[in-house]
Structure formats: C-alpha cells, structure tokens
Short mmCIF file of C-alpha atoms in Angstrom, two decimals:
data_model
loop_
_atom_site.label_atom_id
_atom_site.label_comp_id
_atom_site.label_asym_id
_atom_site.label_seq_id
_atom_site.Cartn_x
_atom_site.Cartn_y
_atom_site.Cartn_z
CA UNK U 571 0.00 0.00 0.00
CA UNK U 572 1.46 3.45 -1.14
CA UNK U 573 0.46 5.98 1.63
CA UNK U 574 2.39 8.85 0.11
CA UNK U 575 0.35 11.73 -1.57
CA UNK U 576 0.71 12.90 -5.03
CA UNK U 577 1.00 16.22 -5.68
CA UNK U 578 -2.82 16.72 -6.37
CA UNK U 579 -3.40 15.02 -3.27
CA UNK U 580 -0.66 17.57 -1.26
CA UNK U 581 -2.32 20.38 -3.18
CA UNK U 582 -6.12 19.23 -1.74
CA UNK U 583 -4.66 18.80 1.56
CA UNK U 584 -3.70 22.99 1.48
CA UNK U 585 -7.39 23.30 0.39
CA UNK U 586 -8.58 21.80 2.99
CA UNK U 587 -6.09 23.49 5.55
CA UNK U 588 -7.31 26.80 4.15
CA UNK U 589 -10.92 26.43 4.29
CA UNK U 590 -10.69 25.10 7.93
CA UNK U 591 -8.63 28.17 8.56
CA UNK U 592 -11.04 30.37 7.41
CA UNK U 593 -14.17 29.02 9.01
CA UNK U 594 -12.99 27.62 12.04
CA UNK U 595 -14.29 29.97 14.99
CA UNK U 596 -12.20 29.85 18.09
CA UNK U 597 -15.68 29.52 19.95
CA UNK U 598 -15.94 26.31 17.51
CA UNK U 599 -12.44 25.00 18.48
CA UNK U 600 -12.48 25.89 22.03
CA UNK U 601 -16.39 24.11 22.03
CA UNK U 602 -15.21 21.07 20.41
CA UNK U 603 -12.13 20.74 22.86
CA UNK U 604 -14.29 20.93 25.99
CA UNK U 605 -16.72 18.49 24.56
CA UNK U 606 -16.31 15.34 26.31
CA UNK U 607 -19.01 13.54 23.99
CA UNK U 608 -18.57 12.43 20.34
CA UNK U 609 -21.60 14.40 19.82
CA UNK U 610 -21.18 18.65 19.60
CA UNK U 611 -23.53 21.07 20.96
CA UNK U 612 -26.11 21.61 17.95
CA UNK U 613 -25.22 25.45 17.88
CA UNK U 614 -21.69 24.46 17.08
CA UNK U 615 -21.57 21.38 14.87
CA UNK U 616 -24.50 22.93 12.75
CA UNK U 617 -22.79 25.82 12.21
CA UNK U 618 -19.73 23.89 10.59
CA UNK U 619 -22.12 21.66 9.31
CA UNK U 620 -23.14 24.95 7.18
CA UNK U 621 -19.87 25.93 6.80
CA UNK U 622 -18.76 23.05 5.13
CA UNK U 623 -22.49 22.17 2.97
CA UNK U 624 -21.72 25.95 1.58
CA UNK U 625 -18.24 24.43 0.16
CA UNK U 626 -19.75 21.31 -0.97
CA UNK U 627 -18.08 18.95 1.53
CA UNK U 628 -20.94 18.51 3.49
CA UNK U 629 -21.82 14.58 3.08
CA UNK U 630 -18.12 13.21 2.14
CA UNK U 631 -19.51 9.73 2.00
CA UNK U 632 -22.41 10.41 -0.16
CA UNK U 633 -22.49 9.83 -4.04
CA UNK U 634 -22.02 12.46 -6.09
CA UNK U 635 -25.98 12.79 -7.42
CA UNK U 636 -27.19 13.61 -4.15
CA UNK U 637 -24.20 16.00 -3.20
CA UNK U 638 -21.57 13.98 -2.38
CA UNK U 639 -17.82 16.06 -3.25
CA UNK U 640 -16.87 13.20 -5.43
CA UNK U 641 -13.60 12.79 -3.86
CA UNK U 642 -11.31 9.65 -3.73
CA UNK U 643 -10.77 7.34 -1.07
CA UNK U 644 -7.45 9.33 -0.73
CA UNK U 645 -9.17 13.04 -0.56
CA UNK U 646 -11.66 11.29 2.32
CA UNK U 647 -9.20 10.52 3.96
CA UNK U 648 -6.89 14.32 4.06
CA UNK U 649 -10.36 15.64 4.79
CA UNK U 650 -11.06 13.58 7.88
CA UNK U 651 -8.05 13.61 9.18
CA UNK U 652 -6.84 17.52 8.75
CA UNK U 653 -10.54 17.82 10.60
CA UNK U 654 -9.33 15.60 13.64
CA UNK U 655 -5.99 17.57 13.65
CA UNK U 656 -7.53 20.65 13.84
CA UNK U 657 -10.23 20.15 16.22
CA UNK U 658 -13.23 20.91 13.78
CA UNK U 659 -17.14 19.86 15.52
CA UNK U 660 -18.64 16.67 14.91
CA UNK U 661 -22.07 17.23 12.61
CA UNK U 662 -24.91 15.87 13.22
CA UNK U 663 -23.78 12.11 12.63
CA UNK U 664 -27.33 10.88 13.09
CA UNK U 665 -28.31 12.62 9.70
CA UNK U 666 -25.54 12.60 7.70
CA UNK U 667 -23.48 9.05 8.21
CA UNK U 668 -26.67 6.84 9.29
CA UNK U 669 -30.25 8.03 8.31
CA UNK U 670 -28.68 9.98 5.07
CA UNK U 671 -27.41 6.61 3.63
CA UNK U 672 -30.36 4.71 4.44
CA UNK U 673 -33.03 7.46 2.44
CA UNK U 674 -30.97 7.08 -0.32
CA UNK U 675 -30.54 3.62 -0.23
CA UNK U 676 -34.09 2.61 -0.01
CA UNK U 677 -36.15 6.17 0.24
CA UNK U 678 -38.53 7.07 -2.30
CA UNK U 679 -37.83 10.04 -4.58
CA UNK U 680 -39.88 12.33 -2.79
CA UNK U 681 -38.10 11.38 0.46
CA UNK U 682 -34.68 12.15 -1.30
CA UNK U 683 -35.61 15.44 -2.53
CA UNK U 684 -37.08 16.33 0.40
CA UNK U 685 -34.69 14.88 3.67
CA UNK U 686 -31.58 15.19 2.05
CA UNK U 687 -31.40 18.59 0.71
CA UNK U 688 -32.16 19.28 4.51
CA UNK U 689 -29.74 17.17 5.78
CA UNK U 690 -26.90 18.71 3.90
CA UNK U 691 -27.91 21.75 4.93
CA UNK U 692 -28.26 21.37 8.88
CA UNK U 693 -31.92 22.91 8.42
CA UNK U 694 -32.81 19.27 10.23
CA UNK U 695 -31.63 17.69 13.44
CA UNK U 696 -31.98 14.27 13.53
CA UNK U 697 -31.98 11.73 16.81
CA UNK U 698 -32.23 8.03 16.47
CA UNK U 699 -35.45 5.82 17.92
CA UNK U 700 -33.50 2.05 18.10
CA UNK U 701 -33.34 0.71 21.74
CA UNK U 702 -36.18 0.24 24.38
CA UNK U 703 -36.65 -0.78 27.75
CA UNK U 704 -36.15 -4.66 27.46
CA UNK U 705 -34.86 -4.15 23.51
CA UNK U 706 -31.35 -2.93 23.21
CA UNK U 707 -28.91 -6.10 22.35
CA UNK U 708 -31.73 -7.66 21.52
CA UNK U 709 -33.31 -5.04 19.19
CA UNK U 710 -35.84 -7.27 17.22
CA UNK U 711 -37.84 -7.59 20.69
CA UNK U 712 -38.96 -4.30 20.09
CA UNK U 713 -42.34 -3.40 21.39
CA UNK U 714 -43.46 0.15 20.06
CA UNK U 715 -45.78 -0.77 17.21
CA UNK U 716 -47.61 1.14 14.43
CA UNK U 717 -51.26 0.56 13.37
CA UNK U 718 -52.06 1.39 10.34
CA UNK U 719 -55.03 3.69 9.77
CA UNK U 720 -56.19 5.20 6.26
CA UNK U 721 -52.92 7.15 5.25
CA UNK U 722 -51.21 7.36 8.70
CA UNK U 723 -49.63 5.23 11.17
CA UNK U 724 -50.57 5.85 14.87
CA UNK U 725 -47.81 4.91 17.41
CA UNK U 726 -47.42 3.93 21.40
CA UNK U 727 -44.87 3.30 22.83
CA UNK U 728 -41.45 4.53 24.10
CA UNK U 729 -37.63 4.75 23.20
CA UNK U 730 -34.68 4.74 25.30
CA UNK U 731 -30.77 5.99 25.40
CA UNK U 732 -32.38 8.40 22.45
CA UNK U 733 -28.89 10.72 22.18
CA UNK U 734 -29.73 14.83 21.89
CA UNK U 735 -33.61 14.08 21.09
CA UNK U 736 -34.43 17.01 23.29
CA UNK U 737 -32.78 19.20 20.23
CA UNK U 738 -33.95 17.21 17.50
CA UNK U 739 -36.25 17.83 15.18
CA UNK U 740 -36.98 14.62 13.55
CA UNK U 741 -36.56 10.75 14.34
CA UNK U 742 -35.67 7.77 12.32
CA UNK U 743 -37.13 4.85 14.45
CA UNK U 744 -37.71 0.82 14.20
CA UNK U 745 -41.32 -0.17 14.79
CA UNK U 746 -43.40 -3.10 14.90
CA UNK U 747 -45.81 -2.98 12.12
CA UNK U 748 -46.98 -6.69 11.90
CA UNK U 749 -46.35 -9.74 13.98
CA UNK U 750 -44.48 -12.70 12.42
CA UNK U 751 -42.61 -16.01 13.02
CA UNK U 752 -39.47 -14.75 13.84
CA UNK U 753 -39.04 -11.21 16.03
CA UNK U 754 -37.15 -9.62 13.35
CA UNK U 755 -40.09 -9.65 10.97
CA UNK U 756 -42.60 -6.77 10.92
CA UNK U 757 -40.54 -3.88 11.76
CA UNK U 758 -40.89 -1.19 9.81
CA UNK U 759 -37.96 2.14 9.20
CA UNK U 760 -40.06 5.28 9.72
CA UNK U 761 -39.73 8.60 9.84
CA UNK U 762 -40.75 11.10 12.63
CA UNK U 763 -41.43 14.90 12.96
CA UNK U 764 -40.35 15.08 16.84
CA UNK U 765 -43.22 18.14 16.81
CA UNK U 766 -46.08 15.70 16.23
CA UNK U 767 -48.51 15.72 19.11
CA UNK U 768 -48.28 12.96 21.18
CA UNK U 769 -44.82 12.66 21.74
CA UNK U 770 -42.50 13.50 25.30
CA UNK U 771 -39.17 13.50 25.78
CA UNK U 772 -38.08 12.60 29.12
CA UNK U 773 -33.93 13.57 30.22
CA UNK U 774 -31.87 10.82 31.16
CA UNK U 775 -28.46 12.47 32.86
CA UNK U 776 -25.31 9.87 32.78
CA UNK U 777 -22.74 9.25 35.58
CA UNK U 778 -20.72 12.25 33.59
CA UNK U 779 -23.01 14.39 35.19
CA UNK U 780 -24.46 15.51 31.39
CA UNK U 781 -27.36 15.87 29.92
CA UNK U 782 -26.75 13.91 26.58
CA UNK U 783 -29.53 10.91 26.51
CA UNK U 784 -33.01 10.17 26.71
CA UNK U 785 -37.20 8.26 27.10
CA UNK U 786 -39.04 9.13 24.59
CA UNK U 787 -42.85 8.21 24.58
CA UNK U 788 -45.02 8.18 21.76
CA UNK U 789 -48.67 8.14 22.67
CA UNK U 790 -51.15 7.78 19.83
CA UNK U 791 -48.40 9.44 17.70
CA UNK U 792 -50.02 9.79 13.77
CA UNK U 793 -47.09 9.73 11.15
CA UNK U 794 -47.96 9.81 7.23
CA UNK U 795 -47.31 6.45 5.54
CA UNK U 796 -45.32 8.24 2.95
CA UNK U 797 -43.05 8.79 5.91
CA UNK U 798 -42.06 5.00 5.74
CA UNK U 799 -38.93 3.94 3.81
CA UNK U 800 -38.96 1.22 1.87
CA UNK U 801 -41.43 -1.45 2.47
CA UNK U 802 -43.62 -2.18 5.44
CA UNK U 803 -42.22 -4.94 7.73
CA UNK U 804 -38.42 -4.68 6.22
CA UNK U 805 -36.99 -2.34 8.18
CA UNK U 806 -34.85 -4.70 9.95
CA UNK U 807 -32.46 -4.92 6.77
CA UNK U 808 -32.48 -1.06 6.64
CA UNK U 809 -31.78 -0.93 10.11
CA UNK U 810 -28.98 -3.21 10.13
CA UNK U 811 -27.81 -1.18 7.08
CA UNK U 812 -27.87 1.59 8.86
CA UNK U 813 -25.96 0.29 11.88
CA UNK U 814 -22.94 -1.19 9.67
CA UNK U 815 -22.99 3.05 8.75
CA UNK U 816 -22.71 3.88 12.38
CA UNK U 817 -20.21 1.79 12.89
CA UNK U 818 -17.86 1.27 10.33
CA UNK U 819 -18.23 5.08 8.84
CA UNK U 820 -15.53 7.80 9.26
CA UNK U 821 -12.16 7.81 9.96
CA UNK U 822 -11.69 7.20 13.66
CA UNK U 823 -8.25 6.77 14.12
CA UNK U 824 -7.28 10.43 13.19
CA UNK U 825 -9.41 11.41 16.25
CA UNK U 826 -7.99 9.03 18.56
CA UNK U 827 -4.81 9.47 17.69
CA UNK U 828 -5.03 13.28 18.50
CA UNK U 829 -6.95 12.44 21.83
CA UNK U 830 -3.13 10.05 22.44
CA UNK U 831 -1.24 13.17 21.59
CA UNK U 832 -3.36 15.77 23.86
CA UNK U 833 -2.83 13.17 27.19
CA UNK U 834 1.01 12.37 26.35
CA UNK U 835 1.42 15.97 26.18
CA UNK U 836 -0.29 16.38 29.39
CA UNK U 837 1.96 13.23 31.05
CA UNK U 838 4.76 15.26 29.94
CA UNK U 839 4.02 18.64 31.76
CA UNK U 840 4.62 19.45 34.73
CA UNK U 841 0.84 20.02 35.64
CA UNK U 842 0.65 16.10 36.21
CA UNK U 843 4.47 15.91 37.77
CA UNK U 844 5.79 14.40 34.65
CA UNK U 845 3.56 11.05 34.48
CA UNK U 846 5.63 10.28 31.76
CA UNK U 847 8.20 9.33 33.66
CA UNK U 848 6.23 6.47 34.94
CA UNK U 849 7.63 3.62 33.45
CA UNK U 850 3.71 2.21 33.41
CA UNK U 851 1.97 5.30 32.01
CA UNK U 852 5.25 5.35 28.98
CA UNK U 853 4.70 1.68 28.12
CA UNK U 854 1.24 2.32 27.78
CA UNK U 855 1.32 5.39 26.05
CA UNK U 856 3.19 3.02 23.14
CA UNK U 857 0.83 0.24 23.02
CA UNK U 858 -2.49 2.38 22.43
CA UNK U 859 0.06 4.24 19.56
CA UNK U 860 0.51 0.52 17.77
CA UNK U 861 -3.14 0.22 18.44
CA UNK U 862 -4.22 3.04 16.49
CA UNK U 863 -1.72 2.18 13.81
CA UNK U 864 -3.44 -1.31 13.10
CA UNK U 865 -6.76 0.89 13.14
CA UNK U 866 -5.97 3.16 10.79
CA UNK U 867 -4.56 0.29 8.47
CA UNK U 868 -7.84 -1.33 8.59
CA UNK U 869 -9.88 1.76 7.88
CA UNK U 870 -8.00 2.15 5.30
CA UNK U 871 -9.13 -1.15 3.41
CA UNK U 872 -12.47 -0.46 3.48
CA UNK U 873 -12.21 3.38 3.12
CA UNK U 874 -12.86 2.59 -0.76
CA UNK U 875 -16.18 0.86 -0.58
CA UNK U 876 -17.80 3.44 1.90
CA UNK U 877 -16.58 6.30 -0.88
CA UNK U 878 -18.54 4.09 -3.89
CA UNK U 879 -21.61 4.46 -1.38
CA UNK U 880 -21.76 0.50 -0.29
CA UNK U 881 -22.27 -0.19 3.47
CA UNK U 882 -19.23 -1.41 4.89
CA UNK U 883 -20.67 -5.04 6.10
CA UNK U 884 -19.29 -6.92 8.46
CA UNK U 885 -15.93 -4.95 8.44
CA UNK U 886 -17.44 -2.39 10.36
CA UNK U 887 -17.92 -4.69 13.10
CA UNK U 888 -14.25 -4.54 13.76
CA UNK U 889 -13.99 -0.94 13.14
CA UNK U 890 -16.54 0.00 16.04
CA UNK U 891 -14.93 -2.98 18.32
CA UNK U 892 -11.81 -1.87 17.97
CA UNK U 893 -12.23 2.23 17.73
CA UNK U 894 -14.55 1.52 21.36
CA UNK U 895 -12.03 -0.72 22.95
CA UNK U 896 -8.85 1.69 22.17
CA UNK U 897 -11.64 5.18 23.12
CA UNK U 898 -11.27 3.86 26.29
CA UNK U 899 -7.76 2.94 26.89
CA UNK U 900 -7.34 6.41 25.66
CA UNK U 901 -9.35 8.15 28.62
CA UNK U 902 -8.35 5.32 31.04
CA UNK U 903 -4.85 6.48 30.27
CA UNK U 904 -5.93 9.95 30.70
CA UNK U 905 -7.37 9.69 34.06
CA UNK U 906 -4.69 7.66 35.30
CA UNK U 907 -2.17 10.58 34.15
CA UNK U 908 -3.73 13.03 36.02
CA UNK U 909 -3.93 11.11 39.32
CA UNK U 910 -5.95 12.67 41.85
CA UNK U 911 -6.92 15.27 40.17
CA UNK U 912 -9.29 13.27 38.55
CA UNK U 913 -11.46 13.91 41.73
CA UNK U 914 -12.08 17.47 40.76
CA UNK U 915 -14.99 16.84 38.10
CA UNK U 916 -16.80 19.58 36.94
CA UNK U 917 -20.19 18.15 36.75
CA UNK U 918 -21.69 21.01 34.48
CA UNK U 919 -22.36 20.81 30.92
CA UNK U 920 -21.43 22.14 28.52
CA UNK U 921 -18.27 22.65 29.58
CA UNK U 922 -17.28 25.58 27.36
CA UNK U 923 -20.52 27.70 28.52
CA UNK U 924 -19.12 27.32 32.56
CA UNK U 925 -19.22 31.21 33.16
CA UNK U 926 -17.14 30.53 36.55
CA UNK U 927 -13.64 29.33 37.27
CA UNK U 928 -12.59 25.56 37.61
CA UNK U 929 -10.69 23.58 40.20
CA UNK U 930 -8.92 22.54 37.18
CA UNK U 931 -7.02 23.49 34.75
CA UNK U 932 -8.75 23.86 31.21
CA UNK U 933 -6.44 20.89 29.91
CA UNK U 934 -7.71 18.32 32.01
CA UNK U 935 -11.27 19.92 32.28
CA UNK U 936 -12.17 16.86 29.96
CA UNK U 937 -10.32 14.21 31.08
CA UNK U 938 -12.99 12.57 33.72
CA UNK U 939 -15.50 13.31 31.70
CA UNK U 940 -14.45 11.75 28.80
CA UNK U 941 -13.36 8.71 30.72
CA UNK U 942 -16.83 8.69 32.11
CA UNK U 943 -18.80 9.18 28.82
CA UNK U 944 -16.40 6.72 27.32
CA UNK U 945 -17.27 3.76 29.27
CA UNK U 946 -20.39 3.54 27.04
CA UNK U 947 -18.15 3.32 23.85
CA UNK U 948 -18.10 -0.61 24.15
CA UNK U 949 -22.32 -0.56 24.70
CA UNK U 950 -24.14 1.98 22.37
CA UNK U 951 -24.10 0.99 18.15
CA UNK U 952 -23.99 -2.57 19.53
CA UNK U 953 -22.23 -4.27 22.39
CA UNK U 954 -19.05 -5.54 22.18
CA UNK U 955 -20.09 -8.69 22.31
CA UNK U 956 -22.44 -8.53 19.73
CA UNK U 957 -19.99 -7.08 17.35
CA UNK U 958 -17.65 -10.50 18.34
CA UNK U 959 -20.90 -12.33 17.60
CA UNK U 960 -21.33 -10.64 13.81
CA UNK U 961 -17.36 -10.95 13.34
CA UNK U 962 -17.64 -14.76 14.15
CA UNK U 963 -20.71 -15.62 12.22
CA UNK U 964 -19.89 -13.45 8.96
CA UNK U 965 -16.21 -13.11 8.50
CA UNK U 966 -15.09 -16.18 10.07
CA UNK U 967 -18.07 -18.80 9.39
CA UNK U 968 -18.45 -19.86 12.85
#
C-alpha cells in the first residue's frame, strides 16, 4: 500500500487546511475541545455543518448525485483527518453518516428530494429511535408498534438511550408494524417529525453528570405512511444497514490518535508531575500508539467501498470494536495521568458555557468526563459482544 500523496493530493490537503482556517471559529475549536461527547452542541456542529455544505463537503460519504464532493478514497481521507488535527465539531452524525445513507438507499424520490437537501444543509436535526426498555442487544424484541389507519400510522410506545432528542427535530425509528414467526419480521424504518402531538421526551443524565440521553414516549403518535422507507415490515435490513454506517463510517483513528497526543502531552508537563516518567503510564502510552496504527490500516481497506456508497458489512464490526475498545484505553490512560486530580470533576455541561472558574485546569477539564462518557463506547451501536458475535458468524463462518 502506497500511503504517500501525489502532488494533487498535497495540493487538496492545502485546500482543505485553508478552508478550515477560514471558518474555524475559536468559539468552535475551544467548544469542540471541551466536549467530552462524540456528539457537539447543535449550535456548534450545525454551524460547521453549514460551513462546510456551503463548500460542498458537506456529506463526504455520499455519491455524487445527491451531493456527495466526489472525492477519492485518498481526498476522504486528508479531509477527515486535517478535521481531527484541527479540532473541527462533529455534525450531526445521526443525519448525515446513518439516516442519510439509508433514504438514499431505499427512500422514495420524494423522500430524497425532500430529507436530504435538509440534511446537507443542517436545516434538520436528527436523533435516532432504536433501543427500548427490554430491547437494546436484543433489538428485534422491540415493542413500540404502528397501526395502520387510512394514510397514517398511529404509534405507542417509548424509546430509550435516544442521544440529543431534546434538540432534535426529527426521528428515524424501528417499529413493529406486523407480527411474524421470527421477532425480526414486521418492523418497519419510519420517519418522525419530533413536533407531532403525542410525543414526550423525558432527560436521562449519565454518571458524567451531562445531559446527553433520553425516554421518549409516543402516545397515539399519527405519522404519514409516505413517511415509511422502503417497504412495510423490512426495516430490519435497513436498520442493520444503517448500523454497519454507524459503525464502520468515518475515519476514527485520526481522532484518537489526536486524543493520544493531547494526554502524552499532558503526562509530559509538569501540571501532572511528569507522568511520563512512569515507566507504566510510557509503556502504555506506546501500546495504544501501535493500536491506532493497526486501526488506521484497517480503515484504510475499506475506506474505498464506503466512498462508492456500499455499506461497509461486516468490516465495520471490527472498526466499532476496535475504535470503542482503544476510546477507552485512551481516557483510562488519561485519568490515570492526572492522578488525583481526577477527583475534581466539573459536573456542568457544557463545559465551554461554565461562566465561573474551575478547580482545574482547562487541559484536564475533559479528562474525567471523557473517561466517564467513554465507558459507554463498548455498549451503544452494539455491544461488544455482539460485534464478536457478527465478526464470528460473517467473516469467520463460525
């Protein structure tokens, strides 16, 4: 594998270096590093969403026709990773890397020319309606149903873990349509204006202290039909589709590896006596470095099919296994650098908005937090286990 750049490619990556110069806000950068979730603060990652729809770039994993930027498995890649170098917000991943490849996928035309444009655009602010009380791992249990009536659904029932649906303004959610032999038939991929009478959304704060999840219950909820995608009682297969997107989209590595370099820089200061020096906290340092090598190799393979629009497939079951499990060696390793420090968390959120001054200093403002939000890296998009599951029964045929 050649991993040099050509001189197009060296010439794209001082486009992209420029434009992120130009619309990067230091409220934006200073926002992103005192997020301690993958997900930004809607006021920040929409406005770069906007930023970057206005160049183009705003769905670099879309196909062309439904404005993708049409770059090359090489251009994806300078993109995402001169973003994680600089410290750019996330977008709204929920509309652009999961329900965005699933409406064009298996939307109808009207749904395309509608949802998309929007997406791009960061007019809508999507949250996801998967898990339930009783239905997470196993998600084909699923209880909230739909009965039809004329032209409209009407749905009961509730949603859990449902990430930043007190700011959305839609919902892409699995629900039971039909009863059939086996659990995962019957489900159906709709989607949801989060204004519709009928529906409350209920906070759920985490042990970070933040206010990041949440219930949501639908009671006698009427959605249009022409809301559904794809065919009634097949939404399994687009939600699976979907979930090989969450998982095995984007380049993760760049960000972890920059998340490495911010705590080895703070083991090496003297705010944290020189961790470094630890000949535990060095040798550990290296091994999450090798780690993130082998990920970024791997992303790399597949990096080609997610650019021709394909869903990654059972690949990306190693991508999210492996991106989760190193996520949290990462913040482990941070919160073990800063010792007892760690016991000064600043349960606020978000952190950037705190209008009064910290025990700590704003370079390990994150650290706890991030440790603490991470430890549901190896549990949301899929367990773990279930991702060793998929790896055994599709890649390795047992």
């Amino acid at each position: 594998m050649d991993l040099s750049f050509n001189a197009e490619e060296r010439a794209f990556q001082g486009e992209v270096r420029s434009f992120i110069a130009k619309n990067l806000t230091e409220e934006m950068k200073r926002a992103t590093a005192l997020t301690p979730s993958v997900f930004s603060d809607p006021p920040i990652g929409m406005a770069w969403q906007r930023a970057l729809h206005s160049r183009g770039w705003g769905a670099p994993g879309w196909p062309v026709e439904h404005g993708g930027p049409d770059w090359t498995p090489a251009q994806r890649w300078i993109f995402e990773s001169e973003c994680a170098r600089a410290g750019v917000p996330n977008v709204n991943v929920m509309g652009v890397k999961m329900v965005g490849p699933v409406i064009i996928g298996f939307g109808s035309p009207e749904q395309k020319n509608f949802f998309l444009p929007r997406i791009l655009s960061g007019e809508d602010y999507w949250c996801q309606g998967y898990s339930e009380p009783g239905s997470g791992s196993d998600l084909s249990s699923l209880k909230t149903r739909a009965v039809r009536d004329g032209d409209d659904y009407i749905i009961n029932g509730t949603k859990i873990w449902t990430t930043h649906a007190h700011h959305a303004n839609r919902m892409f959610a699995l629900v039971r349509t039909s009863d059939g032999p086996r659990q995962q038939d019957g489900i159906s991929f709709i989607l949801i204006d989060m204004k519709t009478p009928g529906i409350t959304t209920r906070p759920i704060l985490t042990i970070g202290g933040d206010h990041e999840v949440n219930q949501v219950f639908f009671d006698d909820v009427r959605v249009p039909v022409a809301n559904r995608v794809g065919d009634e009682g097949k939404g399994w297969t687009y939600g699976k589709y979907l979930l090989e997107f969450e998982r095995g989209s984007g380049i993760a590595s760049a960000k972890l590896r920059e998340g490495l370099r911010a705590i080895t820089e703070l083991a090496e200061s003297d705010l944290t006596g020189r961790a470094i020096d630890s000949p535990d906290i060095a040798t550990r340092i290296s091994e999450v470095e090798i780690d993130i090598d082998a990920l970024e190799m791997t992303e790399l393979r597949v990096l080609s099919a997610l650019q021709t629009g394909q869903n990654p497939g059972a690949v990306s079951s190693i991508l999210k296994l492996r991106n989760s499990e190193i996520r949290q060696a990462v913040t482990r390793l941070g919160a073990d650098v800063i010792g007892h420090d760690a016991l000064a968390v600043e349960p606020m959120r978000p952190l950037y908005k705190l209008n009064h001054e910290s025990a700590l200093p704003e370079d390990m403002l994150t650290v706890v937090p991030e440790y603490l939000n991470g430890r549901a890296y190896t549990i949301f998009g899929g367990t773990s286990e279930i991702q060793r599951d998929i790896i055994a029964k599709m890649m390795l045929g047992i």
